[in-house]
Every structure is written in C-alpha cells, then in structure tokens.
Amino acid sequence: MPMTITQAPWLIIGQELTQALSRIDANSFDGLAQIFKNSERRWFFAGQGRSGLSAQMAAMRFMHTGRKVHFVGEASAPSIRRNDGLLILSASGQTPTNLRFARTAKLEGATVVALTGQMGSPLAEIADFALHVPADATAQFGGSLFEQCSLIMLDSLIFRLTAGIPDVHKAMQYRHTNLQ
C-alpha cells in the first residue's frame, strides 16, 4: 500500500492493522487460548530482532498475570523441560536460531507454539500449534506489521485469559515492576 501525502501515516498503519487482524482465524485464536489455559505451565518466549522485542513485551504481560515466564537468552532463564511451553514469534518461520530453539524444546518434551506469517514454514511444521499472522500486505518496512499484529494477538490472549478475574488490573499492577 503506497502512502500518499494526504494520508496521515498513523492512519495508514491503523488500516493495515485492521486489515491484517481481520484475517486472523478465530478458531485458531481459541486454540491458542486453550493451550495457555493452564496457568501453572512455565512458558519461554523467543523471537529474533523486533519479533523478539514483541515477545519480550508479551512475556512481561504474562508475568503480570502471575504466570511463570522467561525470555530465552536472559541470564536468569532456566532450562526448558517436559511440560513447559515455548512460544516463538517469527514472520518467516525460517530463522535458524528459532528453529534450533524449537527443536531443542521438542526434544525436551515441551510444547512449541509459533506465531508466524508462513504456515508452510519449517517452524510451523515443528510447532505443536501455529497461529497464522497474515501480515503480508504492508507499506511498512520489514516485518513491522507482523510484529505489531503479533503483540496485539498476545495482548488479546491476555485479555481473554484474564476475563472474569476479579480485580485483575489491581493484581497485575501489584506484579508490575516498582524498581523504576
């Protein structure tokens, strides 16, 4: 979508987000929510580049809900084991580092979940569950639309998982960092 001088860039991005998010399969999202229903499972989040930054932001929100989460590569992240989960964000589904993480997690007996723009990718094939994030029609540079949509999908997952919890914002605020 080429940008015209008469359009505000934030409105163009908003339109792209709306168009991409309207293509998310609701049944697949429900499947994703089902996988994350167990609040006792440890989750590891991963992604490279800006996808990794989106994964870090999502991991933070999951921590705010009281879940046990780690970002792969952080010094305090433990080893992944059986019954843990690994969530990987990858637009291409071909990033070698992510594929190595996914294979290691599978060997250890962990569940692998992918948010990817390419459902036929090696990552989608390895994953136990993959959510297609259709962010291919964009005027933005690189994977910006994928990263934005992935973060919105994971924030939507938090919204779904915390629905009906009394005073959930108060509980999340309590877990929010106070060393700022």
Coordinates of C-alpha atoms in Angstrom, one line a residue:
M1 CA 0.0 0.0 0.0
P2 CA 1.8 3.1 -1.1
M3 CA 1.5 6.1 1.2
T4 CA 0.1 9.3 -0.2
I5 CA 0.9 12.8 1.1
T6 CA -2.7 13.4 2.0
Q7 CA -2.9 10.5 4.4
A8 CA -1.6 10.5 8.0
P9 CA 1.0 7.7 8.4
W10 CA -0.6 6.5 11.7
L11 CA -3.9 6.1 9.9
I12 CA -2.3 4.0 7.2
I13 CA -0.7 1.8 9.8
G14 CA -4.1 1.6 11.6
Q15 CA -5.7 0.5 8.4
E16 CA -3.0 -2.1 7.8
L17 CA -3.5 -3.5 11.3
T18 CA -7.3 -3.7 10.9
Q19 CA -7.0 -5.5 7.6
A20 CA -4.4 -8.0 8.8
L21 CA -6.2 -8.7 12.1
S22 CA -9.5 -9.2 10.4
R23 CA -7.8 -12.2 8.6
I24 CA -6.9 -13.9 11.9
D25 CA -8.8 -17.2 12.2
A26 CA -11.0 -17.0 15.3
N27 CA -10.9 -20.8 15.8
S28 CA -7.1 -20.8 15.8
F29 CA -7.1 -18.0 18.4
D30 CA -9.4 -20.1 20.5
G31 CA -6.9 -23.0 20.2
L32 CA -4.1 -20.7 21.3
A33 CA -6.1 -19.7 24.3
Q34 CA -6.8 -23.3 25.2
I35 CA -3.1 -24.1 25.1
F36 CA -2.4 -21.2 27.5
K37 CA -5.3 -22.1 29.8
N38 CA -3.1 -23.9 32.3
S39 CA -1.8 -21.1 34.4
E40 CA 0.8 -23.4 36.1
R41 CA 2.8 -24.2 33.0
R42 CA 6.1 -22.5 32.6
W43 CA 6.4 -20.5 29.4
F44 CA 9.5 -19.5 27.5
F45 CA 9.2 -16.7 24.9
A46 CA 11.5 -16.2 22.0
G47 CA 12.0 -14.3 18.8
Q48 CA 14.8 -12.5 17.0
G49 CA 15.1 -8.8 16.2
R50 CA 11.9 -6.8 16.6
S51 CA 9.9 -10.0 16.8
G52 CA 12.0 -10.8 19.9
L53 CA 11.1 -7.4 21.4
S54 CA 7.4 -8.1 20.8
A55 CA 7.9 -11.5 22.5
Q56 CA 9.6 -9.7 25.5
M57 CA 6.7 -7.3 25.9
A58 CA 4.3 -10.2 25.8
A59 CA 6.3 -12.2 28.3
M60 CA 6.2 -9.2 30.6
R61 CA 2.4 -9.0 30.4
F62 CA 2.1 -12.8 31.1
M63 CA 4.3 -12.2 34.2
H64 CA 1.9 -9.5 35.3
T65 CA -0.9 -12.1 35.3
G66 CA 1.1 -14.2 37.7
R67 CA 2.3 -16.8 35.2
K68 CA 5.8 -18.3 35.2
V69 CA 7.5 -16.9 32.2
H70 CA 11.0 -16.4 30.9
F71 CA 12.6 -14.9 27.8
V72 CA 15.0 -17.2 26.1
G73 CA 18.6 -15.8 26.3
E74 CA 18.1 -13.9 29.5
A75 CA 20.7 -14.8 32.2
S76 CA 18.0 -15.9 34.6
A77 CA 16.2 -18.1 32.2
P78 CA 16.3 -21.8 33.4
S79 CA 16.5 -24.8 31.1
I80 CA 13.3 -25.8 29.3
R81 CA 11.9 -29.2 30.2
R82 CA 8.9 -31.6 29.8
N83 CA 5.5 -29.9 30.2
D84 CA 7.0 -26.4 29.7
G85 CA 6.0 -24.3 26.7
L86 CA 8.0 -22.3 24.2
L87 CA 6.3 -19.5 22.3
I88 CA 8.2 -18.3 19.2
L89 CA 7.4 -15.2 17.1
S90 CA 8.8 -15.5 13.6
A91 CA 7.4 -13.8 10.4
S92 CA 9.3 -16.1 8.1
G93 CA 9.3 -19.2 10.2
Q94 CA 12.8 -19.9 8.9
T95 CA 15.1 -18.1 11.3
P96 CA 17.9 -20.6 12.2
T97 CA 18.1 -19.6 15.9
N98 CA 14.3 -20.0 16.4
L99 CA 14.4 -23.4 14.6
R100 CA 17.2 -24.6 16.9
F101 CA 15.2 -23.4 20.0
A102 CA 12.1 -25.2 18.7
R103 CA 13.9 -28.5 18.1
T104 CA 15.6 -28.4 21.5
A105 CA 12.2 -27.7 23.2
K106 CA 10.6 -30.6 21.3
L107 CA 13.5 -33.0 22.3
E108 CA 12.9 -32.0 26.0
G109 CA 9.2 -32.7 25.7
A110 CA 8.0 -29.1 25.8
T111 CA 5.1 -27.8 23.8
V112 CA 6.1 -25.5 20.9
V113 CA 3.8 -22.7 19.8
A114 CA 4.5 -20.4 16.9
L115 CA 3.1 -17.1 15.7
T116 CA 4.2 -16.9 12.1
G117 CA 3.4 -15.3 8.8
Q118 CA 4.2 -18.5 6.9
M119 CA 2.2 -21.6 7.8
G120 CA 4.2 -23.8 5.4
S121 CA 7.5 -22.8 7.1
P122 CA 9.8 -25.2 8.9
L123 CA 8.9 -23.5 12.3
A124 CA 5.1 -24.1 11.6
E125 CA 5.9 -27.7 10.8
I126 CA 7.9 -28.3 14.0
A127 CA 5.4 -26.5 16.2
D128 CA 2.6 -28.3 18.1
F129 CA 0.4 -25.3 17.3
A130 CA 0.9 -22.4 14.9
L131 CA -1.2 -19.3 14.7
H132 CA -1.0 -17.6 11.3
V133 CA -0.4 -13.9 11.5
P134 CA -1.2 -12.7 7.9
A135 CA 0.9 -9.5 7.7
D136 CA 2.0 -9.6 4.1
A137 CA 0.3 -6.5 2.6
T138 CA 2.1 -3.6 4.0
A139 CA 3.7 -0.3 3.2
Q140 CA 5.8 -0.5 6.3
F141 CA 9.5 -1.6 6.4
G142 CA 10.4 -5.2 7.1
G143 CA 8.3 -7.1 9.5
S144 CA 6.8 -4.2 11.3
L145 CA 3.2 -5.2 10.6
F146 CA 3.9 -8.8 11.7
E147 CA 5.5 -7.6 14.9
Q148 CA 2.6 -5.2 15.7
C149 CA -0.1 -7.8 14.9
S150 CA 1.7 -10.4 17.0
L151 CA 1.9 -8.2 20.0
I152 CA -1.8 -7.3 19.6
M153 CA -2.7 -11.0 19.4
L154 CA -0.7 -11.8 22.5
D155 CA -2.3 -8.8 24.4
S156 CA -5.6 -10.2 23.2
L157 CA -4.7 -13.5 24.6
I158 CA -4.0 -11.9 28.0
F159 CA -7.4 -10.1 27.7
R160 CA -9.1 -13.4 27.1
L161 CA -7.2 -15.3 29.8
T162 CA -7.9 -12.7 32.5
A163 CA -11.6 -12.1 31.6
G164 CA -13.7 -12.6 34.7
I165 CA -10.9 -12.5 37.2
P166 CA -11.9 -10.1 40.0
D167 CA -9.7 -7.0 40.4
V168 CA -7.3 -8.4 37.7
H169 CA -5.8 -4.9 37.0
K170 CA -5.0 -4.4 40.6
A171 CA -3.3 -7.8 40.8
M172 CA -1.4 -7.1 37.6
Q173 CA -0.3 -3.7 38.9
Y174 CA 1.0 -5.3 42.1
R175 CA 3.3 -7.5 40.0
H176 CA 4.4 -4.6 37.8
T177 CA 8.0 -3.5 38.5
N178 CA 8.5 -1.0 41.3
L179 CA 12.2 -0.6 40.6
Q180 CA 11.9 2.2 38.2

